[in-house]
Coordinates of C-alpha atoms and ligand atoms in Angstrom, one line a residue:
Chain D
X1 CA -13.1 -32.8 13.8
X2 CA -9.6 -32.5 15.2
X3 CA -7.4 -35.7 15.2
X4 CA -3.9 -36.2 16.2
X5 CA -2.2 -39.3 15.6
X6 CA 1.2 -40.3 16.3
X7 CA 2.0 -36.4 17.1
X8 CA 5.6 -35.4 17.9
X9 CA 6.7 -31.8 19.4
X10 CA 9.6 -29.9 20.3
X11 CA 10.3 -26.3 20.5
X12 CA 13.4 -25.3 19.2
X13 CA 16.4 -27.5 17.7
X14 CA 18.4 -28.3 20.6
X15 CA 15.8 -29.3 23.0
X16 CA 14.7 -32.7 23.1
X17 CA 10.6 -33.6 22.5
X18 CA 8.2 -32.1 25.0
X19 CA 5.1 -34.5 23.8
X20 CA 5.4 -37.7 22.0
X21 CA 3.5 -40.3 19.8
X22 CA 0.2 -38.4 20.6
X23 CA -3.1 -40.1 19.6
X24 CA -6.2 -38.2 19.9
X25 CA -9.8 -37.3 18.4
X26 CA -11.3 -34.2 19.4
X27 CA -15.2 -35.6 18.1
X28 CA -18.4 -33.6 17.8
X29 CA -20.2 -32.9 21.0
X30 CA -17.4 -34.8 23.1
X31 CA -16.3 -33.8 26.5
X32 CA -12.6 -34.2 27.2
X33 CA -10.3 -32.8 30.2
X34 CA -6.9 -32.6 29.6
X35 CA -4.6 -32.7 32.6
X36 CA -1.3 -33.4 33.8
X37 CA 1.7 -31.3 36.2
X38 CA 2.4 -27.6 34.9
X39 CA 5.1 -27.6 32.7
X40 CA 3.9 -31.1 31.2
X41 CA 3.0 -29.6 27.9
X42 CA -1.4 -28.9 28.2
X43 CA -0.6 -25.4 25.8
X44 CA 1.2 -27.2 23.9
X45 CA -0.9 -29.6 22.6
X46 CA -4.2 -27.5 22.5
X47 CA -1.6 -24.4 20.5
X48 CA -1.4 -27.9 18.4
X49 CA -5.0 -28.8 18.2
X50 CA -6.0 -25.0 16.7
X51 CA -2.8 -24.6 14.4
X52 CA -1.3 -22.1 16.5
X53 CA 1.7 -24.5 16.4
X54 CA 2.9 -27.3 13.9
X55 CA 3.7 -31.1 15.2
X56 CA 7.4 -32.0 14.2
X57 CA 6.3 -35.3 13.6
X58 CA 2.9 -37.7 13.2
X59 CA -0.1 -36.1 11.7
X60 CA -3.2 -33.6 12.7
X61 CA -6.0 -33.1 10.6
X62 CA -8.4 -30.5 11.6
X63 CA -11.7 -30.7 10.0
X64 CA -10.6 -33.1 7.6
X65 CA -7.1 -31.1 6.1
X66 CA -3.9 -32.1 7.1
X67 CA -2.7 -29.0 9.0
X68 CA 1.4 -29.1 7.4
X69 CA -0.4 -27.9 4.3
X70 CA -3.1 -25.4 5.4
X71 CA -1.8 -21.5 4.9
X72 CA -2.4 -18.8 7.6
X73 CA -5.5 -17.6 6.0
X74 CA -6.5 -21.8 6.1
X75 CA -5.7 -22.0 10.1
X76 CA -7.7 -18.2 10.3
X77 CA -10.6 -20.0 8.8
X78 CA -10.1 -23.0 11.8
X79 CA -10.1 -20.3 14.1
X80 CA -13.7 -19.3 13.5
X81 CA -15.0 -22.9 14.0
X82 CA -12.8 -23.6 17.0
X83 CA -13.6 -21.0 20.1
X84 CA -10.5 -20.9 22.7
X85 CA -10.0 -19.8 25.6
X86 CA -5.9 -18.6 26.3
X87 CA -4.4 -19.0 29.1
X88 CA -3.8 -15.7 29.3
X89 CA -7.0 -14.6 27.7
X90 CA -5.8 -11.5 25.7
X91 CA -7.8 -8.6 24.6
X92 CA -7.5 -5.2 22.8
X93 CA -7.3 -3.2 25.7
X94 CA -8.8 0.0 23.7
X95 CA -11.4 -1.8 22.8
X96 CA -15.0 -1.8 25.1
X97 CA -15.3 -5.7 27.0
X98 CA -18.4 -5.6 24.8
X99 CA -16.3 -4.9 21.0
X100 CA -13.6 -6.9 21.8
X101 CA -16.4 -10.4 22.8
X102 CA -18.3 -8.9 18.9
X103 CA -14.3 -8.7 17.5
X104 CA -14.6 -12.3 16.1
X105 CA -17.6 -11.3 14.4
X106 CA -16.1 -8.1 13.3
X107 CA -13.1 -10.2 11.8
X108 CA -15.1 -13.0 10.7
X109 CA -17.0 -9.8 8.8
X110 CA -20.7 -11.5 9.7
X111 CA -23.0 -8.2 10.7
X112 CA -23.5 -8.6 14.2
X113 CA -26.9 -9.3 15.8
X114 CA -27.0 -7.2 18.7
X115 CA -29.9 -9.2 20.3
X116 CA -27.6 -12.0 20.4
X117 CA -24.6 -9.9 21.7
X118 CA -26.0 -8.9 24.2
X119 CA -28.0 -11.9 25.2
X120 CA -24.3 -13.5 25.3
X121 CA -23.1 -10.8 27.5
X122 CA -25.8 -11.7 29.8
X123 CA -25.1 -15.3 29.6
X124 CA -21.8 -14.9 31.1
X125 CA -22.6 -12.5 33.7
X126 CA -21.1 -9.2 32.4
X127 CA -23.8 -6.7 31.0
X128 CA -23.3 -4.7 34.0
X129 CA -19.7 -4.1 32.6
X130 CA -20.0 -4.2 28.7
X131 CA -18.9 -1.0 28.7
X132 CA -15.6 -1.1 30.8
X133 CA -12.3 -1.5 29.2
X134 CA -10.8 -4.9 29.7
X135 CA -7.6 -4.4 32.0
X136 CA -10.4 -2.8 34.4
X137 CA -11.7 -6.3 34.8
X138 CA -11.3 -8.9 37.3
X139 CA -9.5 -12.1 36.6
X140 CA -12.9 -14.2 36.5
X141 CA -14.7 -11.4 34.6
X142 CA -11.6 -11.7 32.3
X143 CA -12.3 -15.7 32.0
X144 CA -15.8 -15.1 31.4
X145 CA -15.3 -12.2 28.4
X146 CA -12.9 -14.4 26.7
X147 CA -15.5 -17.5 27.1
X148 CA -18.1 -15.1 25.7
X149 CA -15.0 -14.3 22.8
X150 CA -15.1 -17.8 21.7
X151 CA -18.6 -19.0 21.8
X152 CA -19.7 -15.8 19.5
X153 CA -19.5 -17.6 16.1
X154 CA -21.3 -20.4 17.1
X155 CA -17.9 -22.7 17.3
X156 CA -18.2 -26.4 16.8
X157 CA -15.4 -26.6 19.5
X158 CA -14.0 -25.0 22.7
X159 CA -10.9 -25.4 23.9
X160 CA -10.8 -23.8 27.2
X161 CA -7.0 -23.3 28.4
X162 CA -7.1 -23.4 32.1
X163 CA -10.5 -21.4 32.3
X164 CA -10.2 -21.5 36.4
X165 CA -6.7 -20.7 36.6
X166 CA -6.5 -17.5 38.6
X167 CA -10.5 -17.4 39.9
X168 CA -11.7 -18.7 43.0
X169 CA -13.9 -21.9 43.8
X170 CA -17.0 -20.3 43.1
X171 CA -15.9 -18.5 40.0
X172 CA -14.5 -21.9 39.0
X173 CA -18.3 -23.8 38.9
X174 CA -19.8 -21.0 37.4
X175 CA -17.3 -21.1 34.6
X176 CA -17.8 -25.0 34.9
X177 CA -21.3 -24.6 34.2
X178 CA -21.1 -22.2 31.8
X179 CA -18.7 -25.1 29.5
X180 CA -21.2 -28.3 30.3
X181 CA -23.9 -25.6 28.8
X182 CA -22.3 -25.1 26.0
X183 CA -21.5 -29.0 25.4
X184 CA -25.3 -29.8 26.4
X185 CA -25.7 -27.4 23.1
X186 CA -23.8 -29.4 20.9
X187 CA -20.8 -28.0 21.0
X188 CA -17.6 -30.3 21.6
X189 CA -15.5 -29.2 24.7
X190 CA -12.0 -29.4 25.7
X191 CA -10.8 -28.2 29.2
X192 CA -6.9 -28.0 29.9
X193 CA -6.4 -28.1 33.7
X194 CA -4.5 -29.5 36.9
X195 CA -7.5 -29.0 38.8
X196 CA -8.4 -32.0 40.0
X197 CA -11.2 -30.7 42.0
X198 CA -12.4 -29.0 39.0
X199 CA -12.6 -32.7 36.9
X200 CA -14.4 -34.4 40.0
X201 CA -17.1 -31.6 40.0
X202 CA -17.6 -32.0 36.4
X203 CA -17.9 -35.7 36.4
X204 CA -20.7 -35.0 38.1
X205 CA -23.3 -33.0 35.4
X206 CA -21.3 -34.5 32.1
X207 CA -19.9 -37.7 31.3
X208 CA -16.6 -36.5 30.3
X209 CA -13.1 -38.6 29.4
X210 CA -10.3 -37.7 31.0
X211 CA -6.6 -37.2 29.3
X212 CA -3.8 -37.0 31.7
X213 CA 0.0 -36.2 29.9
X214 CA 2.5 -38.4 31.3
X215 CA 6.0 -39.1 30.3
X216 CA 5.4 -36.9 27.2
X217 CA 2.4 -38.8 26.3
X218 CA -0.9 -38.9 26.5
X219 CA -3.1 -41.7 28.7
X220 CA -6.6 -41.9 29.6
X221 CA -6.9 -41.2 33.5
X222 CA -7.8 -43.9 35.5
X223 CA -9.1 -44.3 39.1
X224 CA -7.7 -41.8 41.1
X225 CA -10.5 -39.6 40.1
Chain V
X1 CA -3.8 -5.3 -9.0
X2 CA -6.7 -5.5 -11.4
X3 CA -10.0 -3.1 -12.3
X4 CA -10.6 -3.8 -8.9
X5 CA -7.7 -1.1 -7.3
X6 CA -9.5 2.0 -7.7
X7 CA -12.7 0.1 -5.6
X8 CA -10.9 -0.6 -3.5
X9 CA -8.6 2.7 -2.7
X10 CA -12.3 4.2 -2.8
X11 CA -13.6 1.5 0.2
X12 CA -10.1 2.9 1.8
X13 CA -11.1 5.7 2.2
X14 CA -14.7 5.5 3.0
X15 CA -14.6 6.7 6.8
X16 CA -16.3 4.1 9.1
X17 CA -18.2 2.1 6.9
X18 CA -17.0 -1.3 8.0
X19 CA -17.9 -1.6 11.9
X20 CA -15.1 -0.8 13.9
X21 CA -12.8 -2.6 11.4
X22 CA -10.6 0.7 12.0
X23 CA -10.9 1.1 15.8
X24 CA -8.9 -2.7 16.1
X25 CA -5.9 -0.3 15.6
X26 CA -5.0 1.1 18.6
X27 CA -5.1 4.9 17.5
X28 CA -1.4 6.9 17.8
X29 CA -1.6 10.3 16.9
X30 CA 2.5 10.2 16.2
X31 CA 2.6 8.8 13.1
X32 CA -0.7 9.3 11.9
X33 CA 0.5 13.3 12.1
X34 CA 3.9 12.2 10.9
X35 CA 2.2 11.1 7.9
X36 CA 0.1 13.5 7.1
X37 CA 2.6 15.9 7.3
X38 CA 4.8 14.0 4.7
X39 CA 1.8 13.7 2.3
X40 CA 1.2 17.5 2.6
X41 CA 4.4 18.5 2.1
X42 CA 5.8 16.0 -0.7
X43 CA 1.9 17.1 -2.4
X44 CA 3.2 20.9 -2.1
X45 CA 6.1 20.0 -3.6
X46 CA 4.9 18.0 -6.6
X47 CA 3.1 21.0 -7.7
X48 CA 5.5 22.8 -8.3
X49 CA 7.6 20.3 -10.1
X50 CA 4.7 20.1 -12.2
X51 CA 4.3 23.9 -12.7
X52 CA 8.0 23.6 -13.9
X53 CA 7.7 20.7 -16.0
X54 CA 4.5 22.2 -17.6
X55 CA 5.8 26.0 -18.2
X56 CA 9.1 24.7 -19.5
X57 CA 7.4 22.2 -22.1
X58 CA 5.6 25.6 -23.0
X59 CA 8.8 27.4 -23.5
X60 CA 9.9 24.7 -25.5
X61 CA 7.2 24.3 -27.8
X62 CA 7.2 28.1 -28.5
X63 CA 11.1 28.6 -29.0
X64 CA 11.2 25.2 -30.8
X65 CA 8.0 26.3 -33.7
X66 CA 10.2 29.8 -34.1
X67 CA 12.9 28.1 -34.8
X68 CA 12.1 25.7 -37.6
X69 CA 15.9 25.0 -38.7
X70 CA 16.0 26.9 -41.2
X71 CA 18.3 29.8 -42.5
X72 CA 19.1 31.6 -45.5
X73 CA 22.2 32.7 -47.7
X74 CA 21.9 36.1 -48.9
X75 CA 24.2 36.5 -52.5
X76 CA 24.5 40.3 -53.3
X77 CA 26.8 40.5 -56.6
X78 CA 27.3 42.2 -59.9
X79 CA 25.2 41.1 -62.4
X80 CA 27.6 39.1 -64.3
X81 CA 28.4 36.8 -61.2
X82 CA 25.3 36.2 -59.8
X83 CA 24.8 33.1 -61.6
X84 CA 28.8 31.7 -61.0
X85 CA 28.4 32.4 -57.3
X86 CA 25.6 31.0 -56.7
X87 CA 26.0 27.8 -58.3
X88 CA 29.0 28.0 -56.2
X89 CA 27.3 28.3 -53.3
X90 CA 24.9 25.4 -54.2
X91 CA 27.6 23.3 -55.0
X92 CA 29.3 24.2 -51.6
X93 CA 25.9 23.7 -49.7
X94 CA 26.0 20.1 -51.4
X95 CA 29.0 18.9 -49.2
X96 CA 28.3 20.5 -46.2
X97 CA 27.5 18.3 -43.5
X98 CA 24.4 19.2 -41.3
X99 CA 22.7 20.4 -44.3
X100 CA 19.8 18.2 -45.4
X101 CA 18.4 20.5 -48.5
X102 CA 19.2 23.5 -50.1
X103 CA 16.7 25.6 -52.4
X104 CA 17.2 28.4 -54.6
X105 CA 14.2 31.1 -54.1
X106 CA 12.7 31.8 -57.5
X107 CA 12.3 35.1 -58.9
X108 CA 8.7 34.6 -59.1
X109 CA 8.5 33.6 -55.5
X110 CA 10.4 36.2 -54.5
X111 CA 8.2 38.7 -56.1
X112 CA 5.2 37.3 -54.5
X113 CA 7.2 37.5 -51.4
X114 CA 7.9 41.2 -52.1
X115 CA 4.1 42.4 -53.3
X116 CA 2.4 43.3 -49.9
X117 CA 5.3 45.8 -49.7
X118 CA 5.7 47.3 -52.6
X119 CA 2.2 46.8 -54.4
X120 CA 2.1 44.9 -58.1
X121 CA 2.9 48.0 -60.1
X122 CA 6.9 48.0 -59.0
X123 CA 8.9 46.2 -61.4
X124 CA 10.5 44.2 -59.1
X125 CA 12.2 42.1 -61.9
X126 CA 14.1 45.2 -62.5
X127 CA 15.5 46.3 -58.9
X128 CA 18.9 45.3 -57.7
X129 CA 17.6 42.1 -55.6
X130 CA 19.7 39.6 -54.0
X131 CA 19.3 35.9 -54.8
X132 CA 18.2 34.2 -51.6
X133 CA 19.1 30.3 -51.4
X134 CA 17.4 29.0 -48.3
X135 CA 18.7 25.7 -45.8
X136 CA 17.1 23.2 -44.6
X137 CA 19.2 21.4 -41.4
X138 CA 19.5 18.3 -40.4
X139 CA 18.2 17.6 -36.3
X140 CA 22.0 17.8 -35.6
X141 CA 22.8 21.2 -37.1
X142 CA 25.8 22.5 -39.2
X143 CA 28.8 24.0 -38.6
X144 CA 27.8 27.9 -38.5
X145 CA 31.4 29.0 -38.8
X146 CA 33.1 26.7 -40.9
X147 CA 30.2 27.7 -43.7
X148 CA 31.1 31.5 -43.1
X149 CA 34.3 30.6 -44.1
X150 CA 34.2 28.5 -47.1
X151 CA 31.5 30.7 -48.2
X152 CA 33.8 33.7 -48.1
X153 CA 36.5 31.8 -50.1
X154 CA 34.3 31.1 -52.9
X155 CA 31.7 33.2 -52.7
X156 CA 32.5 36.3 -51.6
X157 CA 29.1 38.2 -52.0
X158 CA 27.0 35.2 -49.6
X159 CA 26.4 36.1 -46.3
X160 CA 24.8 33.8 -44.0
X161 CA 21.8 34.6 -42.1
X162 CA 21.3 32.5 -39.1
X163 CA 19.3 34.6 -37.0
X164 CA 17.3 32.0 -35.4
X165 CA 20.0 29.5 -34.6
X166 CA 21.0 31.4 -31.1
X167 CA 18.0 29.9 -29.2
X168 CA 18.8 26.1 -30.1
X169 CA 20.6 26.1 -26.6
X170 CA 17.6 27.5 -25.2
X171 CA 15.6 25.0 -26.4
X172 CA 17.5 22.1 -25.4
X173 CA 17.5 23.9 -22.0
X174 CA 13.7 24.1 -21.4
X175 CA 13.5 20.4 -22.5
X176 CA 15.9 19.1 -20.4
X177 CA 13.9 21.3 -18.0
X178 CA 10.6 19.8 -18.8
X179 CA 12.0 16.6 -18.1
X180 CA 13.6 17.4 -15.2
X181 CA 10.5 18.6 -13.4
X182 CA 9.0 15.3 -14.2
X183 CA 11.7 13.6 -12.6
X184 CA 11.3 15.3 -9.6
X185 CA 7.7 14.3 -9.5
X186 CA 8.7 11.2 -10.0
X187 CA 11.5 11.2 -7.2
X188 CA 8.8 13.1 -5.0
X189 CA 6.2 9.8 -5.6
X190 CA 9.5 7.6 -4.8
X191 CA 10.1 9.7 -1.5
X192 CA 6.3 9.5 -0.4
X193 CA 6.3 5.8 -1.2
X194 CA 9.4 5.2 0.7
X195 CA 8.8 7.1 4.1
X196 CA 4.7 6.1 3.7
X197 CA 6.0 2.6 4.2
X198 CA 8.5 3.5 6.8
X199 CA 5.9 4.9 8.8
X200 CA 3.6 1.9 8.0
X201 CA 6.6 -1.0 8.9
X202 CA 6.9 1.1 12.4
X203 CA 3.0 1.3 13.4
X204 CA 2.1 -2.8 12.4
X205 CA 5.6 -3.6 14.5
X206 CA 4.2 -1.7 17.3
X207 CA 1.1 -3.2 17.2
X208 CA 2.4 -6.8 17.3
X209 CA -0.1 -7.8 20.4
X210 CA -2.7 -6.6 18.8
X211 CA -2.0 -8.2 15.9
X212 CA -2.0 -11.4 17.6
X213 CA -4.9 -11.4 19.2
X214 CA -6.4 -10.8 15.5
X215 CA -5.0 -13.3 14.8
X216 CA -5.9 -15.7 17.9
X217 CA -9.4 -14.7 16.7
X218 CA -9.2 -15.8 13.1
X219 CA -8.6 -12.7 11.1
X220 CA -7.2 -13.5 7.7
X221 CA -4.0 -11.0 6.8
X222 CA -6.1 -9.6 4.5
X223 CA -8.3 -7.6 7.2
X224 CA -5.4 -7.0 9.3
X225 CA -3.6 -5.4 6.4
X226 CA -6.7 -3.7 5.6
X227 CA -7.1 -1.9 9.0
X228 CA -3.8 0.0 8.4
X229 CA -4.5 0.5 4.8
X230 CA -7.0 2.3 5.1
X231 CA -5.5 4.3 7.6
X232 CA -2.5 5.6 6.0
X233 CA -4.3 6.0 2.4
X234 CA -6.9 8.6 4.4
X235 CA -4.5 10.5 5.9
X236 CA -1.7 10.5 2.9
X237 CA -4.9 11.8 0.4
X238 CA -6.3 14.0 3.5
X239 CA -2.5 15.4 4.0
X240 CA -1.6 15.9 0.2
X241 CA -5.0 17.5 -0.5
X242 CA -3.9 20.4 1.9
X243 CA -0.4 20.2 0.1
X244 CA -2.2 20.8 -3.3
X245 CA -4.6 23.6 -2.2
X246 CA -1.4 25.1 -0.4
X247 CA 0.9 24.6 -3.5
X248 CA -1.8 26.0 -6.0
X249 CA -2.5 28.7 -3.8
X250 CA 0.8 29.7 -4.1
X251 CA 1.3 29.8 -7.8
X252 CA -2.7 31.4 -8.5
X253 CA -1.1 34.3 -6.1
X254 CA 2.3 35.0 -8.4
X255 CA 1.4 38.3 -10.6
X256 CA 0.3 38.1 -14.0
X257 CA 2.0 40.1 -16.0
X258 CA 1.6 39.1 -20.0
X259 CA 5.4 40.6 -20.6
X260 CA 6.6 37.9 -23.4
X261 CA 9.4 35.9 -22.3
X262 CA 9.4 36.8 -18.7
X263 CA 9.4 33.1 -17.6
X264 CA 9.2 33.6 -13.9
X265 CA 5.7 35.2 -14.7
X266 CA 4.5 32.2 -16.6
X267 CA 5.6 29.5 -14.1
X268 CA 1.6 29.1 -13.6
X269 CA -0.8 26.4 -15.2
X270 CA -2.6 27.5 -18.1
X271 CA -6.2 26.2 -19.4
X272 CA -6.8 22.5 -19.0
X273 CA -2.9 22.3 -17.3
X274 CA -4.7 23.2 -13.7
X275 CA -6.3 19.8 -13.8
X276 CA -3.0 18.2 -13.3
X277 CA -2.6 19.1 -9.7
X278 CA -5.9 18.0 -9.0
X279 CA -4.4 14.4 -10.0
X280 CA -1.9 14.8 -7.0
X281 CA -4.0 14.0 -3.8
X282 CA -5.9 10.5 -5.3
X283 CA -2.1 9.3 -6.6
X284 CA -0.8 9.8 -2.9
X285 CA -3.9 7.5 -1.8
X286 CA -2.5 5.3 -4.1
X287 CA 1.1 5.2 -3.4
X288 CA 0.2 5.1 0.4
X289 CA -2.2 1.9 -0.4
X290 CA 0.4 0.5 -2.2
X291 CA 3.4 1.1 -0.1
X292 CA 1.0 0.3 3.2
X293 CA 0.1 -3.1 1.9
X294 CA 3.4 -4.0 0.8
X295 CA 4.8 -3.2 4.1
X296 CA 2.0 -5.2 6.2
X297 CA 2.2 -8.3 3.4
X298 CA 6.0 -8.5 5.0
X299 CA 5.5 -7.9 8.0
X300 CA 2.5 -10.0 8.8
X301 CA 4.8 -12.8 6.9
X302 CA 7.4 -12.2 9.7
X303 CA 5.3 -12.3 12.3
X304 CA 4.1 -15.9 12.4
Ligands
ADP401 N1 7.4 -21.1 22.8 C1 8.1 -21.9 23.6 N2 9.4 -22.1 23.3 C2 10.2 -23.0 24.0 N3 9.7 -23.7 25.0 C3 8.4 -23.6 25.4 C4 7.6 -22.7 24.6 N4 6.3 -22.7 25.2 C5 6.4 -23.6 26.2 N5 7.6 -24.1 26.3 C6 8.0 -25.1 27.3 O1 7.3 -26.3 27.1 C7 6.9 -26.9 28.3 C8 5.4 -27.1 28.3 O2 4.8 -25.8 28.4 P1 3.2 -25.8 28.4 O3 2.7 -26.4 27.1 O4 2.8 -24.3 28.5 O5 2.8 -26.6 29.6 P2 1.5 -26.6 30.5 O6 0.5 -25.8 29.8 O7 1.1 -28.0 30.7 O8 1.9 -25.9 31.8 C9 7.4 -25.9 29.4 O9 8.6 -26.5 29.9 C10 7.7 -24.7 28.7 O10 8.8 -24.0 29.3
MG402 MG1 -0.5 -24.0 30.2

């Protein structure tokens, strides 16, 4: 679905490269963590794994095109099949929690089914504020809406970018369970995180591979989980 | 731009019919009244540029099929030098530049000219009548003065009659009046355009965030685009319809007097010439779809 192979990156002309000869596939229904320090370059690669960002050297393919030659309207198309999660999940803050988890659907211009909107909204844990305006929302009701954002089209893949990043421990497993759900459903998932805690809790519901980035690349983690 | 424009500037603006494909837009009431306001008063103006533009092509028309370009030579002389004079004069007329034909008015024709006023009975053949040799111009004209005086060196009883020739000027000024007006709807379409996409550039540069997270969520630049098309082609129509009813208001109120000539009092539209206006508020929609999706085509290019 999403492969990577001897991926390059650097932002910028003067600075040197942030993530090196990068080899990965992203298959259907997989499980992967991606980990490593803050700083090490996690956005980076997922930015490069939905087309947000273009590899200054090697080769990604998503869904079988070479991304160097796929226009914005191509990579718009990618973003329907590939649900993320930001970092800082963003929102259109005039928009209802509820519109703004249906805008994919809205942009995709499918009609949407409100049986399964609001089924979804229940899935996460929000119908009680569908209706609220999103910069009234907690951080973990934040991580949930955006999680309900990218699971509306029925993605093939998630890429969740540090889902537990400003929620607490409880938060965290609920979101946690939410993702091994969704991978139980089919769909492929990625998590960027440092949690470690996080991974461990994981390993026990899904059998999940874990990437760690270290000196610029990546390696499969070893024992120290 | 193909057959399927005017579909399109219709689905434009169709309020609401797209889900909320309008609310992603963060609403601002600034611009949105700027605009509006631009469309209604540009609108305003237009019609009266086209009021202009029409009555003067009337005025020109009318003063033009009076005019004809033609004049006559009147030749009152003895008997015995009728004929000498005026082959003098034909001969003259010959070499005259700005002349394209000169004809000699038969006797015959001349009677038949003269009938309705005296009846059939009067021996017109037989009353002192002078010979009438009538003159085709060319476009450019002739030389009224210079033919005075060459006629009055060799043919002393021709005198010119160019009665008609004094509103050439006046012609040539409603045309160039006519075409003026057009310009200035032309200019007036320009100015729309150009402050439409002003308007536009500033409202998709301050909705950068959102337009990310379109983006973030797949939109293709088409339905971004589309969000402030539609936008600014419903409130440039919405504003220039107001302009129109306001502008034709105007003109339906000046008094009608039928005085001929008084051109202030004819300014209005006449018969089928009221439909123009009406084209007004659907060719602002247009110029504001057009200059709206030019402006987000760049600017959703730069923002990448
Ligand atoms: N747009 C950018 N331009 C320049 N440098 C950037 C940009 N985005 C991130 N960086 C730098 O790249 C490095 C990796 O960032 P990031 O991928 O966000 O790491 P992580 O997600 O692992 O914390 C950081 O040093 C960051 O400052
Ligand atoms: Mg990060």
């Amino acid at each position: 679905m999403i492969a990577l192979k001897n991926v390059a990156h650097s932002y910028g002309h003067g600075g040197g490269e942030l993530l090196t000869d990068i080899t990965l596939d992203l298959a259907p229904g997989s499980f992967h963590f991606l980990t490593g320090p803050s700083g090490a370059g996690k956005t980076t690669l997922l930015k490069l794994c939905y087309g947000e960002l273009k590899p200054s050297a090697g080769e990604i393919q998503l869904f079988g095109r070479n991304v160097r030659e796929m226009t914005r309207d191509d990579i718009a198309g990618v973003r329907r099949r590939v649900g993320v999660v930001h970092q800082d999940c963003r929102f259109l803050d005039h928009l209802s929690v509820a519109e703004n988890i249906a805008l994919p659907l809205d942009v995709a211009e499918r009609p949407p089914a409100p049986g399964d909107l609001s089924e979804l909204i229940g899935w996460v844990g929000l119908s009680a504020r569908a209706r609220a305006l999103p910069p009234e929302l907690s951080g973990g009701e934040r991580q949930r809406a955006a999680l309900a954002r990218a699971v509306i089209l029925g993605p093939e893949m998630v890429l969740a970018d540090e889902p537990t990043g400003n929620v607490d421990w409880e938060m965290s497993l609920k979101l946690l369970r939410l993702l091994v759900e969704l991978n139980r459903m089919g769909t492929a998932v990625l998590i960027a995180t440092h949690d470690l805690n996080l991974i461990r809790a994981a390993k026990a519901q899904v059998s999940a591979r874990v990437l760690r980035i270290r000196d610029r690349t990546l390696r499969l983690a070893g024992a120290e989980l | 731009m193909t057959g399927r424009l005017p579909r399109r500037l219709v689905d434009a603006l169709r309020p609401g019919a797209e889900g909320h494909a309008d609310r992603v837009v963060p609403p601002s009431g600034y611009t949105a009244r700027l605009t509006t306001f631009t469309a209604a008063a540009m609108a305003f103006l237009a019609v009266f540029a086209l009021a202009l533009s029409l009555a003067a092509g009337r005025l020109a028309d009318r003063w033009s099929g009076a005019l004809a370009q033609t004049s006559t030579i009147r030749i009152s002389a003895p008997a015995d030098q009728m004929e000498t004079q005026t082959r003098a004069v034909l001969d003259l007329l010959q070499t005259t530049p700005g002349v394209a034909s000169a004809r000699l008015i038969e006797e015959d024709e001349q009677r038949a000219l003269l009938e309705p006023w005296f009846g059939p009975d009067v021996p017109v053949g037989e009353l002192p009548l002078p010979r009438l040799i009538e003159i085709v111009e060319t476009p450019d004209g002739y030389d009224p003065q210079g033919l005075r005086m060459r006629l009055s060196a060799e043919a002393p009883g021709a005198v010119l009659d160019d009665h008609t020739r004094w509103r050439r000027p006046l012609v040539t000024a409603a045309q160039r009046l006519r075409a003026l007006g057009l310009l200035s709807v032309g200019l007036i379409g320009g100015a729309t355009a150009a402050m439409i996409t002003l308007a536009a550039h500033a409202a998709l540069a301050a909705n950068a965030q959102v337009i990310e997270v379109l983006r973030l969520v797949g939109a293709r630049d088409a339905y971004i685009a589309r969000a402030f098309v539609r936008r600014f082609t419903r409130r440039a129509a919405l504003g220039a319809m107001a302009g129109t009813v306001a502008g034709l208001a105007g003109i339906a109120a000046l008094p009608d007097t039928t005085d001929a000539g008084a051109f202030l009092t004819q300014l209005g539209f006449e018969g089928l010439h009221w439909l123009w206006p009406l084209t007004v508020p659907p060719l602002a929609g247009a110029v504001a779809y057009g200059a709206t999706q030019a402006a987000a085509r760049r600017v959703l290019r730069e923002l990448t």
